[in-house]
PDB file of N, CA and C in Angstrom:
ATOM      1  N   MET A   2     -24.051  18.449 -14.723  1.00  0.00           N
ATOM      2  CA  MET A   2     -22.904  17.831 -15.809  1.00  0.00           C
ATOM      3  C   MET A   2     -21.556  18.239 -15.731  1.00  0.00           C
ATOM      4  N   ILE A   3     -20.560  17.351 -15.941  1.00  0.00           N
ATOM      5  CA  ILE A   3     -19.163  18.060 -15.569  1.00  0.00           C
ATOM      6  C   ILE A   3     -18.593  18.900 -16.614  1.00  0.00           C
ATOM      7  N   ALA A   4     -17.812  19.417 -16.157  1.00  0.00           N
ATOM      8  CA  ALA A   4     -17.020  20.273 -17.058  1.00  0.00           C
ATOM      9  C   ALA A   4     -16.578  19.863 -17.891  1.00  0.00           C
ATOM     10  N   ASN A   5     -16.612  19.768 -19.541  1.00  0.00           N
ATOM     11  CA  ASN A   5     -16.568  19.538 -20.887  1.00  0.00           C
ATOM     12  C   ASN A   5     -14.589  19.272 -20.714  1.00  0.00           C
ATOM     13  N   ILE A   6     -13.706  19.884 -20.067  1.00  0.00           N
ATOM     14  CA  ILE A   6     -12.488  19.622 -20.021  1.00  0.00           C
ATOM     15  C   ILE A   6     -12.074  19.283 -18.955  1.00  0.00           C
ATOM     16  N   ALA A   7     -12.810  18.755 -18.274  1.00  0.00           N
ATOM     17  CA  ALA A   7     -12.716  17.607 -16.943  1.00  0.00           C
ATOM     18  C   ALA A   7     -12.486  16.204 -17.089  1.00  0.00           C
ATOM     19  N   ILE A   8     -13.339  15.939 -17.811  1.00  0.00           N
ATOM     20  CA  ILE A   8     -14.022  14.814 -17.990  1.00  0.00           C
ATOM     21  C   ILE A   8     -12.668  14.071 -18.338  1.00  0.00           C
ATOM     22  N   PRO A   9     -12.015  14.376 -19.369  1.00  0.00           N
ATOM     23  CA  PRO A   9     -10.956  13.603 -19.749  1.00  0.00           C
ATOM     24  C   PRO A   9      -9.591  13.085 -18.691  1.00  0.00           C
ATOM     25  N   GLY A  10      -9.415  13.903 -18.107  1.00  0.00           N
ATOM     26  CA  GLY A  10      -8.549  14.144 -17.207  1.00  0.00           C
ATOM     27  C   GLY A  10      -9.202  13.017 -15.783  1.00  0.00           C
ATOM     28  N   THR A  11     -10.538  12.952 -15.816  1.00  0.00           N
ATOM     29  CA  THR A  11     -10.971  12.554 -14.761  1.00  0.00           C
ATOM     30  C   THR A  11     -10.695  10.926 -15.293  1.00  0.00           C
ATOM     31  N   ILE A  12     -11.303  10.587 -16.406  1.00  0.00           N
ATOM     32  CA  ILE A  12     -10.785   9.468 -17.116  1.00  0.00           C
ATOM     33  C   ILE A  12      -9.737   8.832 -16.988  1.00  0.00           C
ATOM     34  N   GLY A  13      -8.596   9.567 -17.200  1.00  0.00           N
ATOM     35  CA  GLY A  13      -7.041   9.617 -16.907  1.00  0.00           C
ATOM     36  C   GLY A  13      -6.657   9.297 -15.498  1.00  0.00           C
ATOM     37  N   ILE A  14      -7.162   9.225 -14.742  1.00  0.00           N
ATOM     38  CA  ILE A  14      -6.501   9.582 -13.712  1.00  0.00           C
ATOM     39  C   ILE A  14      -7.247   7.843 -13.106  1.00  0.00           C
ATOM     40  N   ILE A  15      -8.479   7.665 -13.415  1.00  0.00           N
ATOM     41  CA  ILE A  15      -9.343   6.176 -12.924  1.00  0.00           C
ATOM     42  C   ILE A  15      -8.617   5.238 -13.881  1.00  0.00           C
ATOM     43  N   ARG A  16      -8.188   5.230 -14.841  1.00  0.00           N
ATOM     44  CA  ARG A  16      -7.650   4.695 -15.735  1.00  0.00           C
ATOM     45  C   ARG A  16      -6.487   4.284 -15.083  1.00  0.00           C
ATOM     46  N   GLN A  17      -5.734   5.238 -14.669  1.00  0.00           N
ATOM     47  CA  GLN A  17      -4.072   5.265 -14.061  1.00  0.00           C
ATOM     48  C   GLN A  17      -4.491   3.990 -12.466  1.00  0.00           C
ATOM     49  N   GLY A  18      -5.807   4.233 -12.198  1.00  0.00           N
ATOM     50  CA  GLY A  18      -6.009   3.740 -10.793  1.00  0.00           C
ATOM     51  C   GLY A  18      -6.155   2.354 -11.021  1.00  0.00           C
ATOM     52  N   ILE A  19      -6.964   2.230 -11.897  1.00  0.00           N
ATOM     53  CA  ILE A  19      -7.163   0.600 -12.816  1.00  0.00           C
ATOM     54  C   ILE A  19      -5.952  -0.091 -12.812  1.00  0.00           C
ATOM     55  N   THR A  20      -4.725   0.661 -13.510  1.00  0.00           N
ATOM     56  CA  THR A  20      -4.142  -0.123 -14.350  1.00  0.00           C
ATOM     57  C   THR A  20      -2.950  -0.184 -13.208  1.00  0.00           C
ATOM     58  N   GLU A  21      -2.804   0.541 -12.428  1.00  0.00           N
ATOM     59  CA  GLU A  21      -1.615  -0.092 -11.005  1.00  0.00           C
ATOM     60  C   GLU A  21      -2.496  -1.008 -10.130  1.00  0.00           C
ATOM     61  N   VAL A  22      -3.904  -1.225  -9.749  1.00  0.00           N
ATOM     62  CA  VAL A  22      -3.896  -2.477  -9.409  1.00  0.00           C
ATOM     63  C   VAL A  22      -3.834  -3.244 -10.221  1.00  0.00           C
ATOM     64  N   LEU A  23      -4.009  -3.530 -11.686  1.00  0.00           N
ATOM     65  CA  LEU A  23      -3.750  -4.615 -12.465  1.00  0.00           C
ATOM     66  C   LEU A  23      -2.212  -5.053 -12.050  1.00  0.00           C
ATOM     67  N   LYS A  24      -1.404  -4.281 -12.384  1.00  0.00           N
ATOM     68  CA  LYS A  24      -0.181  -4.643 -12.133  1.00  0.00           C
ATOM     69  C   LYS A  24       0.265  -4.885 -11.073  1.00  0.00           C
ATOM     70  N   SER A  25      -0.016  -4.888 -10.055  1.00  0.00           N
ATOM     71  CA  SER A  25       0.429  -5.204  -8.869  1.00  0.00           C
ATOM     72  C   SER A  25      -0.296  -6.855  -8.385  1.00  0.00           C
ATOM     73  N   LEU A  26      -1.722  -6.728  -9.258  1.00  0.00           N
ATOM     74  CA  LEU A  26      -2.267  -8.610  -9.170  1.00  0.00           C
ATOM     75  C   LEU A  26      -1.219  -9.182 -10.112  1.00  0.00           C
ATOM     76  N   LYS A  27      -0.918  -9.188 -11.037  1.00  0.00           N
ATOM     77  CA  LYS A  27      -0.313  -9.351 -12.056  1.00  0.00           C
ATOM     78  C   LYS A  27       0.803 -10.372 -11.400  1.00  0.00           C
ATOM     79  N   LYS A  28       1.461  -9.314 -10.344  1.00  0.00           N
ATOM     80  CA  LYS A  28       2.205 -10.606  -9.155  1.00  0.00           C
ATOM     81  C   LYS A  28       1.868 -11.424  -8.263  1.00  0.00           C
ATOM     82  N   VAL A  29       0.550 -11.726  -8.189  1.00  0.00           N
ATOM     83  CA  VAL A  29      -0.188 -12.088  -6.772  1.00  0.00           C
ATOM     84  C   VAL A  29      -1.330 -13.215  -7.682  1.00  0.00           C
ATOM     85  N   ASP A  30      -2.447 -12.979  -8.403  1.00  0.00           N
ATOM     86  CA  ASP A  30      -2.911 -13.826  -8.757  1.00  0.00           C
ATOM     87  C   ASP A  30      -3.431 -13.754 -11.111  1.00  0.00           C
ATOM     88  N   SER A  31      -2.523 -14.384 -11.186  1.00  0.00           N
ATOM     89  CA  SER A  31      -2.248 -13.873 -12.596  1.00  0.00           C
ATOM     90  C   SER A  31      -3.775 -14.368 -13.556  1.00  0.00           C
ATOM     91  N   ASP A  32      -4.264 -15.285 -12.988  1.00  0.00           N
ATOM     92  CA  ASP A  32      -5.660 -15.799 -13.324  1.00  0.00           C
ATOM     93  C   ASP A  32      -6.749 -14.653 -13.225  1.00  0.00           C
ATOM     94  N   LEU A  33      -6.492 -14.186 -12.300  1.00  0.00           N
ATOM     95  CA  LEU A  33      -7.512 -12.490 -11.960  1.00  0.00           C
ATOM     96  C   LEU A  33      -7.084 -12.100 -12.846  1.00  0.00           C
ATOM     97  N   TYR A  34      -5.771 -11.931 -12.600  1.00  0.00           N
ATOM     98  CA  TYR A  34      -5.419 -10.747 -13.634  1.00  0.00           C
ATOM     99  C   TYR A  34      -5.550 -10.888 -15.067  1.00  0.00           C
ATOM    100  N   LYS A  35      -5.622 -11.789 -15.645  1.00  0.00           N
ATOM    101  CA  LYS A  35      -6.280 -12.300 -16.938  1.00  0.00           C
ATOM    102  C   LYS A  35      -7.826 -11.958 -16.795  1.00  0.00           C
ATOM    103  N   GLU A  36      -8.260 -12.640 -15.967  1.00  0.00           N
ATOM    104  CA  GLU A  36      -9.924 -12.566 -15.847  1.00  0.00           C
ATOM    105  C   GLU A  36     -10.428 -10.497 -15.770  1.00  0.00           C
ATOM    106  N   LEU A  37      -9.487 -10.486 -15.187  1.00  0.00           N
ATOM    107  CA  LEU A  37     -10.082  -8.538 -15.036  1.00  0.00           C
ATOM    108  C   LEU A  37      -9.350  -7.428 -16.611  1.00  0.00           C
ATOM    109  N   GLY A  38      -8.894  -8.838 -17.729  1.00  0.00           N
ATOM    110  CA  GLY A  38      -8.567  -8.255 -18.460  1.00  0.00           C
ATOM    111  C   GLY A  38      -7.179  -7.921 -19.241  1.00  0.00           C
ATOM    112  N   GLY A  39      -6.459  -8.426 -17.973  1.00  0.00           N
ATOM    113  CA  GLY A  39      -4.835  -8.199 -18.600  1.00  0.00           C
ATOM    114  C   GLY A  39      -4.026  -7.147 -18.653  1.00  0.00           C
ATOM    115  N   LYS A  40      -3.402  -7.942 -19.771  1.00  0.00           N
ATOM    116  CA  LYS A  40      -2.377  -6.788 -20.140  1.00  0.00           C
ATOM    117  C   LYS A  40      -2.981  -5.665 -21.027  1.00  0.00           C
ATOM    118  N   LYS A  41      -3.826  -6.114 -21.655  1.00  0.00           N
ATOM    119  CA  LYS A  41      -4.889  -5.114 -22.741  1.00  0.00           C
ATOM    120  C   LYS A  41      -5.205  -4.123 -22.309  1.00  0.00           C
ATOM    121  N   GLN A  42      -6.229  -4.692 -20.900  1.00  0.00           N
ATOM    122  CA  GLN A  42      -6.864  -4.121 -19.931  1.00  0.00           C
ATOM    123  C   GLN A  42      -5.821  -2.870 -18.808  1.00  0.00           C
ATOM    124  N   ALA A  43      -4.299  -3.314 -18.681  1.00  0.00           N
ATOM    125  CA  ALA A  43      -3.568  -2.486 -17.723  1.00  0.00           C
ATOM    126  C   ALA A  43      -3.114  -1.298 -18.802  1.00  0.00           C
ATOM    127  N   LEU A  44      -3.311  -1.694 -20.052  1.00  0.00           N
ATOM    128  CA  LEU A  44      -2.377  -0.885 -21.078  1.00  0.00           C
ATOM    129  C   LEU A  44      -2.939   0.053 -21.735  1.00  0.00           C
ATOM    130  N   LYS A  45      -4.588  -0.027 -21.508  1.00  0.00           N
ATOM    131  CA  LYS A  45      -5.326   0.709 -22.428  1.00  0.00           C
ATOM    132  C   LYS A  45      -5.357   2.106 -22.172  1.00  0.00           C
ATOM    133  N   LYS A  46      -5.332   2.647 -23.491  1.00  0.00           N
ATOM    134  CA  LYS A  46      -5.575   4.302 -23.219  1.00  0.00           C
ATOM    135  C   LYS A  46      -6.179   4.783 -23.561  1.00  0.00           C
ATOM    136  N   GLU A  47      -7.288   6.037 -23.451  1.00  0.00           N
ATOM    137  CA  GLU A  47      -8.629   6.183 -23.511  1.00  0.00           C
ATOM    138  C   GLU A  47      -8.343   7.657 -24.474  1.00  0.00           C
ATOM    139  N   LYS A  48      -8.471   7.773 -24.987  1.00  0.00           N
ATOM    140  CA  LYS A  48      -8.795   9.243 -26.261  1.00  0.00           C
ATOM    141  C   LYS A  48      -9.673   9.616 -26.014  1.00  0.00           C
ATOM    142  N   ALA A  49     -10.085  10.721 -24.681  1.00  0.00           N
ATOM    143  CA  ALA A  49     -11.445  11.279 -23.924  1.00  0.00           C
ATOM    144  C   ALA A  49     -11.363  12.404 -24.776  1.00  0.00           C
ATOM    145  N   TYR A  50     -10.418  13.242 -25.121  1.00  0.00           N
ATOM    146  CA  TYR A  50     -10.230  14.216 -25.492  1.00  0.00           C
ATOM    147  C   TYR A  50     -10.929  14.515 -26.964  1.00  0.00           C
ATOM    148  N   ASP A  51     -11.299  13.379 -27.888  1.00  0.00           N
ATOM    149  CA  ASP A  51     -11.566  13.058 -29.087  1.00  0.00           C
ATOM    150  C   ASP A  51     -12.984  12.727 -29.111  1.00  0.00           C
ATOM    151  N   LEU A  52     -13.784  12.683 -27.788  1.00  0.00           N
ATOM    152  CA  LEU A  52     -15.423  12.165 -27.809  1.00  0.00           C
ATOM    153  C   LEU A  52     -15.866  13.653 -27.901  1.00  0.00           C
ATOM    154  N   ASN A  53     -17.505  13.920 -27.948  1.00  0.00           N
ATOM    155  CA  ASN A  53     -18.153  14.507 -27.759  1.00  0.00           C
ATOM    156  C   ASN A  53     -18.508  14.485 -26.192  1.00  0.00           C
ATOM    157  N   GLN A  54     -19.170  15.689 -25.938  1.00  0.00           N
ATOM    158  CA  GLN A  54     -19.540  15.552 -24.254  1.00  0.00           C
ATOM    159  C   GLN A  54     -20.120  14.429 -24.032  1.00  0.00           C
ATOM    160  N   LYS A  55     -21.441  13.510 -24.850  1.00  0.00           N
ATOM    161  CA  LYS A  55     -22.226  12.902 -24.451  1.00  0.00           C
ATOM    162  C   LYS A  55     -21.385  11.673 -24.378  1.00  0.00           C
ATOM    163  N   GLU A  56     -20.026  11.469 -25.426  1.00  0.00           N
ATOM    164  CA  GLU A  56     -19.549   9.592 -25.223  1.00  0.00           C
ATOM    165  C   GLU A  56     -18.695  10.359 -24.139  1.00  0.00           C
ATOM    166  N   LYS A  57     -18.332  11.061 -24.208  1.00  0.00           N
ATOM    167  CA  LYS A  57     -17.476  11.473 -22.578  1.00  0.00           C
ATOM    168  C   LYS A  57     -17.932  11.170 -21.405  1.00  0.00           C
ATOM    169  N   GLU A  58     -18.823  11.420 -21.164  1.00  0.00           N
ATOM    170  CA  GLU A  58     -19.972  10.959 -20.071  1.00  0.00           C
ATOM    171  C   GLU A  58     -20.073   9.807 -19.920  1.00  0.00           C
ATOM    172  N   GLU A  59     -20.723   8.666 -20.890  1.00  0.00           N
ATOM    173  CA  GLU A  59     -20.809   7.508 -21.217  1.00  0.00           C
ATOM    174  C   GLU A  59     -19.308   6.801 -20.697  1.00  0.00           C
ATOM    175  N   LYS A  60     -18.461   7.451 -21.377  1.00  0.00           N
ATOM    176  CA  LYS A  60     -16.873   6.578 -21.086  1.00  0.00           C
ATOM    177  C   LYS A  60     -16.664   6.786 -19.570  1.00  0.00           C
ATOM    178  N   LEU A  61     -16.879   7.640 -19.104  1.00  0.00           N
ATOM    179  CA  LEU A  61     -16.507   8.241 -17.491  1.00  0.00           C
ATOM    180  C   LEU A  61     -17.372   7.115 -16.679  1.00  0.00           C
ATOM    181  N   VAL A  62     -18.766   6.727 -17.029  1.00  0.00           N
ATOM    182  CA  VAL A  62     -19.664   6.016 -16.465  1.00  0.00           C
ATOM    183  C   VAL A  62     -19.026   4.447 -16.426  1.00  0.00           C
ATOM    184  N   GLU A  63     -18.859   4.001 -17.702  1.00  0.00           N
ATOM    185  CA  GLU A  63     -18.343   2.896 -17.760  1.00  0.00           C
ATOM    186  C   GLU A  63     -17.257   2.611 -16.954  1.00  0.00           C
ATOM    187  N   LEU A  64     -16.086   3.347 -17.216  1.00  0.00           N
ATOM    188  CA  LEU A  64     -14.611   3.912 -17.055  1.00  0.00           C
ATOM    189  C   LEU A  64     -15.357   3.426 -14.842  1.00  0.00           C
ATOM    190  N   VAL A  65     -16.234   4.062 -14.092  1.00  0.00           N
ATOM    191  CA  VAL A  65     -16.668   4.346 -12.975  1.00  0.00           C
ATOM    192  C   VAL A  65     -16.798   2.755 -12.352  1.00  0.00           C
ATOM    193  N   LYS A  66     -17.945   2.102 -13.522  1.00  0.00           N
ATOM    194  CA  LYS A  66     -18.121   0.508 -13.125  1.00  0.00           C
ATOM    195  C   LYS A  66     -17.533  -0.028 -13.127  1.00  0.00           C
ATOM    196  N   GLU A  67     -16.331  -0.452 -14.177  1.00  0.00           N
ATOM    197  CA  GLU A  67     -15.207  -1.113 -14.170  1.00  0.00           C
ATOM    198  C   GLU A  67     -13.983  -0.712 -13.077  1.00  0.00           C
ATOM    199  N   ALA A  68     -13.963   0.329 -12.619  1.00  0.00           N
ATOM    200  CA  ALA A  68     -13.354   0.691 -11.707  1.00  0.00           C
ATOM    201  C   ALA A  68     -13.708  -0.225 -10.198  1.00  0.00           C
ATOM    202  N   LYS A  69     -15.101  -0.065 -10.367  1.00  0.00           N
ATOM    203  CA  LYS A  69     -15.757  -1.025  -8.794  1.00  0.00           C
ATOM    204  C   LYS A  69     -15.833  -2.203  -9.383  1.00  0.00           C
ATOM    205  N   ASN A  70     -15.328  -2.700 -10.504  1.00  0.00           N
ATOM    206  CA  ASN A  70     -15.654  -4.097 -11.047  1.00  0.00           C
ATOM    207  C   ASN A  70     -13.981  -4.724 -10.172  1.00  0.00           C
ATOM    208  N   VAL A  71     -13.393  -3.895 -10.024  1.00  0.00           N
ATOM    209  CA  VAL A  71     -11.590  -4.015 -10.295  1.00  0.00           C
ATOM    210  C   VAL A  71     -11.729  -4.000  -8.451  1.00  0.00           C
ATOM    211  N   ILE A  72     -12.322  -2.886  -7.817  1.00  0.00           N
ATOM    212  CA  ILE A  72     -12.287  -3.306  -6.618  1.00  0.00           C
ATOM    213  C   ILE A  72     -12.737  -4.394  -5.860  1.00  0.00           C
ATOM    214  N   GLN A  73     -13.652  -4.447  -6.160  1.00  0.00           N
ATOM    215  CA  GLN A  73     -14.946  -5.792  -5.625  1.00  0.00           C
ATOM    216  C   GLN A  73     -14.018  -6.714  -5.870  1.00  0.00           C
ATOM    217  N   LYS A  74     -13.174  -7.316  -7.231  1.00  0.00           N
ATOM    218  CA  LYS A  74     -12.582  -8.646  -6.979  1.00  0.00           C
ATOM    219  C   LYS A  74     -11.406  -8.635  -6.297  1.00  0.00           C
ATOM    220  N   THR A  75     -10.300  -7.688  -5.827  1.00  0.00           N
ATOM    221  CA  THR A  75      -9.189  -7.307  -5.456  1.00  0.00           C
ATOM    222  C   THR A  75      -9.077  -6.293  -4.466  1.00  0.00           C
ATOM    223  N   GLU A  76     -10.197  -6.658  -3.546  1.00  0.00           N
ATOM    224  CA  GLU A  76      -9.703  -5.782  -2.536  1.00  0.00           C
ATOM    225  C   GLU A  76      -9.674  -6.635  -1.200  1.00  0.00           C
ATOM    226  N   CYS A  77     -10.016  -8.093  -1.435  1.00  0.00           N
ATOM    227  CA  CYS A  77      -9.367  -9.202  -0.437  1.00  0.00           C
ATOM    228  C   CYS A  77      -8.086  -9.064  -0.474  1.00  0.00           C
ATOM    229  N   PHE A  78      -7.303  -8.614  -1.340  1.00  0.00           N
ATOM    230  CA  PHE A  78      -5.652  -9.255  -0.996  1.00  0.00           C
ATOM    231  C   PHE A  78      -5.380  -8.110  -0.171  1.00  0.00           C
ATOM    232  N   ASP A  79      -3.827  -8.786   0.160  1.00  0.00           N
ATOM    233  CA  ASP A  79      -3.361  -7.736   1.112  1.00  0.00           C
ATOM    234  C   ASP A  79      -1.937  -7.403   0.125  1.00  0.00           C
ATOM    235  N   GLY A  80      -1.034  -6.461   0.879  1.00  0.00           N
ATOM    236  CA  GLY A  80       0.301  -6.040   0.122  1.00  0.00           C
ATOM    237  C   GLY A  80      -0.070  -5.095  -0.511  1.00  0.00           C
ATOM    238  N   PRO A  81       0.846  -5.242  -1.849  1.00  0.00           N
ATOM    239  CA  PRO A  81       1.043  -3.798  -2.729  1.00  0.00           C
ATOM    240  C   PRO A  81      -0.476  -3.965  -3.551  1.00  0.00           C
ATOM    241  N   VAL A  82      -1.528  -5.248  -3.810  1.00  0.00           N
ATOM    242  CA  VAL A  82      -2.607  -5.262  -4.087  1.00  0.00           C
ATOM    243  C   VAL A  82      -3.328  -4.015  -3.558  1.00  0.00           C
ATOM    244  N   LYS A  83      -3.561  -4.531  -2.015  1.00  0.00           N
ATOM    245  CA  LYS A  83      -4.500  -3.771  -1.046  1.00  0.00           C
ATOM    246  C   LYS A  83      -4.296  -2.230  -1.062  1.00  0.00           C
ATOM    247  N   GLU A  84      -3.189  -1.526  -1.513  1.00  0.00           N
ATOM    248  CA  GLU A  84      -2.485  -0.626  -0.994  1.00  0.00           C
ATOM    249  C   GLU A  84      -3.173   0.420  -2.461  1.00  0.00           C
ATOM    250  N   LYS A  85      -3.115  -0.467  -3.420  1.00  0.00           N
ATOM    251  CA  LYS A  85      -3.275   0.693  -4.788  1.00  0.00           C
ATOM    252  C   LYS A  85      -4.597   0.461  -5.064  1.00  0.00           C
ATOM    253  N   VAL A  86      -5.410  -0.827  -4.342  1.00  0.00           N
ATOM    254  CA  VAL A  86      -7.014  -0.390  -4.087  1.00  0.00           C
ATOM    255  C   VAL A  86      -7.239   0.275  -3.604  1.00  0.00           C
ATOM    256  N   GLY A  87      -6.804   0.641  -2.350  1.00  0.00           N
ATOM    257  CA  GLY A  87      -7.202   1.646  -1.484  1.00  0.00           C
ATOM    258  C   GLY A  87      -6.714   2.994  -2.208  1.00  0.00           C
ATOM    259  N   VAL A  88      -5.432   3.181  -3.208  1.00  0.00           N
ATOM    260  CA  VAL A  88      -5.932   4.411  -3.983  1.00  0.00           C
ATOM    261  C   VAL A  88      -7.129   4.980  -4.857  1.00  0.00           C
ATOM    262  N   LEU A  89      -7.110   3.512  -5.526  1.00  0.00           N
ATOM    263  CA  LEU A  89      -8.190   3.433  -6.739  1.00  0.00           C
ATOM    264  C   LEU A  89      -9.723   4.210  -5.866  1.00  0.00           C
ATOM    265  N   LYS A  90      -9.895   3.770  -4.441  1.00  0.00           N
ATOM    266  CA  LYS A  90     -11.018   4.010  -4.027  1.00  0.00           C
ATOM    267  C   LYS A  90     -11.154   5.162  -3.302  1.00  0.00           C
ATOM    268  N   ARG A  91     -10.084   5.856  -2.678  1.00  0.00           N
ATOM    269  CA  ARG A  91      -9.916   7.471  -2.642  1.00  0.00           C
ATOM    270  C   ARG A  91      -9.919   8.152  -3.751  1.00  0.00           C
ATOM    271  N   ILE A  92      -9.580   8.118  -5.118  1.00  0.00           N
ATOM    272  CA  ILE A  92      -9.486   8.543  -6.579  1.00  0.00           C
ATOM    273  C   ILE A  92     -11.349   8.529  -6.550  1.00  0.00           C
ATOM    274  N   LEU A  93     -11.952   7.594  -6.453  1.00  0.00           N
ATOM    275  CA  LEU A  93     -13.080   7.458  -6.932  1.00  0.00           C
ATOM    276  C   LEU A  93     -13.983   8.344  -5.684  1.00  0.00           C
ATOM    277  N   ARG A  94     -13.504   8.631  -4.729  1.00  0.00           N
ATOM    278  CA  ARG A  94     -14.261   9.244  -3.368  1.00  0.00           C
ATOM    279  C   ARG A  94     -14.082  10.483  -4.053  1.00  0.00           C
ATOM    280  N   LYS A  95     -12.696  10.841  -4.119  1.00  0.00           N
ATOM    281  CA  LYS A  95     -12.783  12.431  -4.410  1.00  0.00           C
ATOM    282  C   LYS A  95     -13.571  12.598  -5.475  1.00  0.00           C
ATOM    283  N   ILE A  96     -13.309  12.099  -6.682  1.00  0.00           N
ATOM    284  CA  ILE A  96     -14.344  12.443  -8.034  1.00  0.00           C
ATOM    285  C   ILE A  96     -15.506  12.558  -7.387  1.00  0.00           C
ATOM    286  N   PHE A  97     -16.465  11.799  -6.901  1.00  0.00           N
ATOM    287  CA  PHE A  97     -17.979  11.344  -6.358  1.00  0.00           C
ATOM    288  C   PHE A  97     -18.063  13.297  -5.299  1.00  0.00           C
ATOM    289  N   ARG A  98     -17.014  13.152  -4.481  1.00  0.00           N
ATOM    290  CA  ARG A  98     -17.029  14.235  -3.445  1.00  0.00           C
ATOM    291  C   ARG A  98     -17.027  15.862  -4.262  1.00  0.00           C
ATOM    292  N   LYS A  99     -16.178  15.558  -5.272  1.00  0.00           N
ATOM    293  CA  LYS A  99     -16.170  16.991  -5.968  1.00  0.00           C
ATOM    294  C   LYS A  99     -17.675  17.193  -6.865  1.00  0.00           C
ATOM    295  N   MET A 100     -17.983  16.170  -7.556  1.00  0.00           N
ATOM    296  CA  MET A 100     -18.873  16.351  -8.633  1.00  0.00           C
ATOM    297  C   MET A 100     -20.248  16.880  -7.623  1.00  0.00           C
ATOM    298  N   LYS A 101     -20.611  15.862  -6.452  1.00  0.00           N
ATOM    299  CA  LYS A 101     -21.468  16.411  -5.359  1.00  0.00           C
ATOM    300  C   LYS A 101     -21.324  18.015  -5.241  1.00  0.00           C
ATOM    301  N   GLU A 102     -20.540  18.710  -4.595  1.00  0.00           N
ATOM    302  CA  GLU A 102     -20.444  20.009  -4.852  1.00  0.00           C
ATOM    303  C   GLU A 102     -20.420  20.876  -6.048  1.00  0.00           C
ATOM    304  N   THR A 103     -20.238  20.388  -6.953  1.00  0.00           N
ATOM    305  CA  THR A 103     -20.369  21.252  -7.948  1.00  0.00           C
ATOM    306  C   THR A 103     -22.193  21.060  -8.447  1.00  0.00           C
ATOM    307  N   PHE A 104     -22.940  20.418  -8.600  1.00  0.00           N
ATOM    308  CA  PHE A 104     -24.120  19.964  -8.251  1.00  0.00           C
ATOM    309  C   PHE A 104     -24.640  21.190  -7.632  1.00  0.00           C
ATOM    310  N   ALA A 105     -24.263  20.943  -5.930  1.00  0.00           N
ATOM    311  CA  ALA A 105     -24.659  21.633  -4.881  1.00  0.00           C
ATOM    312  C   ALA A 105     -24.548  22.914  -5.455  1.00  0.00           C
ATOM    313  N   GLU A 106     -23.480  23.207  -5.471  1.00  0.00           N
ATOM    314  CA  GLU A 106     -23.315  24.858  -6.035  1.00  0.00           C
ATOM    315  C   GLU A 106     -23.839  25.507  -7.204  1.00  0.00           C
ATOM    316  N   GLU A 107     -24.283  24.656  -7.985  1.00  0.00           N
ATOM    317  CA  GLU A 107     -25.082  24.922  -9.154  1.00  0.00           C
ATOM    318  C   GLU A 107     -26.734  25.305  -8.828  1.00  0.00           C
ATOM    319  N   LYS A 108     -26.973  24.308  -8.089  1.00  0.00           N
ATOM    320  CA  LYS A 108     -28.392  24.443  -7.038  1.00  0.00           C
ATOM    321  C   LYS A 108     -28.872  25.922  -6.489  1.00  0.00           C
ATOM    322  N   VAL A 109     -27.578  26.086  -5.962  1.00  0.00           N
ATOM    323  CA  VAL A 109     -27.792  27.331  -5.139  1.00  0.00           C
ATOM    324  C   VAL A 109     -27.898  28.248  -5.630  1.00  0.00           C
ATOM    325  N   ARG A 110     -27.049  28.365  -6.860  1.00  0.00           N
ATOM    326  CA  ARG A 110     -26.742  30.064  -7.389  1.00  0.00           C
ATOM    327  C   ARG A 110     -28.073  30.640  -8.194  1.00  0.00           C
ATOM    328  N   PRO A 111     -27.735  31.938  -7.089  1.00  0.00           N
ATOM    329  CA  PRO A 111     -29.550  32.648  -7.420  1.00  0.00           C
ATOM    330  C   PRO A 111     -29.018  33.155  -8.923  1.00  0.00           C
ATOM    331  N   LYS A 112     -29.890  32.992  -9.679  1.00  0.00           N
ATOM    332  CA  LYS A 112     -30.198  33.315 -11.450  1.00  0.00           C
ATOM    333  C   LYS A 112     -30.158  34.756 -11.364  1.00  0.00           C
ATOM    334  N   ILE A 113     -29.454  35.489 -11.993  1.00  0.00           N
ATOM    335  CA  ILE A 113     -29.340  36.652 -12.694  1.00  0.00           C
ATOM    336  C   ILE A 113     -29.945  37.032 -13.884  1.00  0.00           C
ATOM    337  N   GLU A 114     -31.160  37.938 -14.040  1.00  0.00           N
ATOM    338  CA  GLU A 114     -31.241  38.264 -14.769  1.00  0.00           C
ATOM    339  C   GLU A 114     -31.605  39.571 -15.701  1.00  0.00           C
TER     340      GLU A 114
END
């Protein structure tokens, strides 16, 4: 389980990465931009702080799937789109790495009775 306070920030960072990819994509391929949600998706704001823990976790999973879809459909582009896709990939890698480290730490912690 990810800390309750960390999820909204993580959601915001991923959302920002998706938004940057879409902004760059709009200049290159407006049809794909629209297919991926267009302006509505690019300007979407998440109110994750108002959600309960389970809803936050579900929103995070949904957003990661969305980010992977955006990456899959845009990684073939060059220039600014490629740069933004690279940033989004790094964001996801760092989040996953941090989650793995957190879970590993929880497993090795000695039980204090």
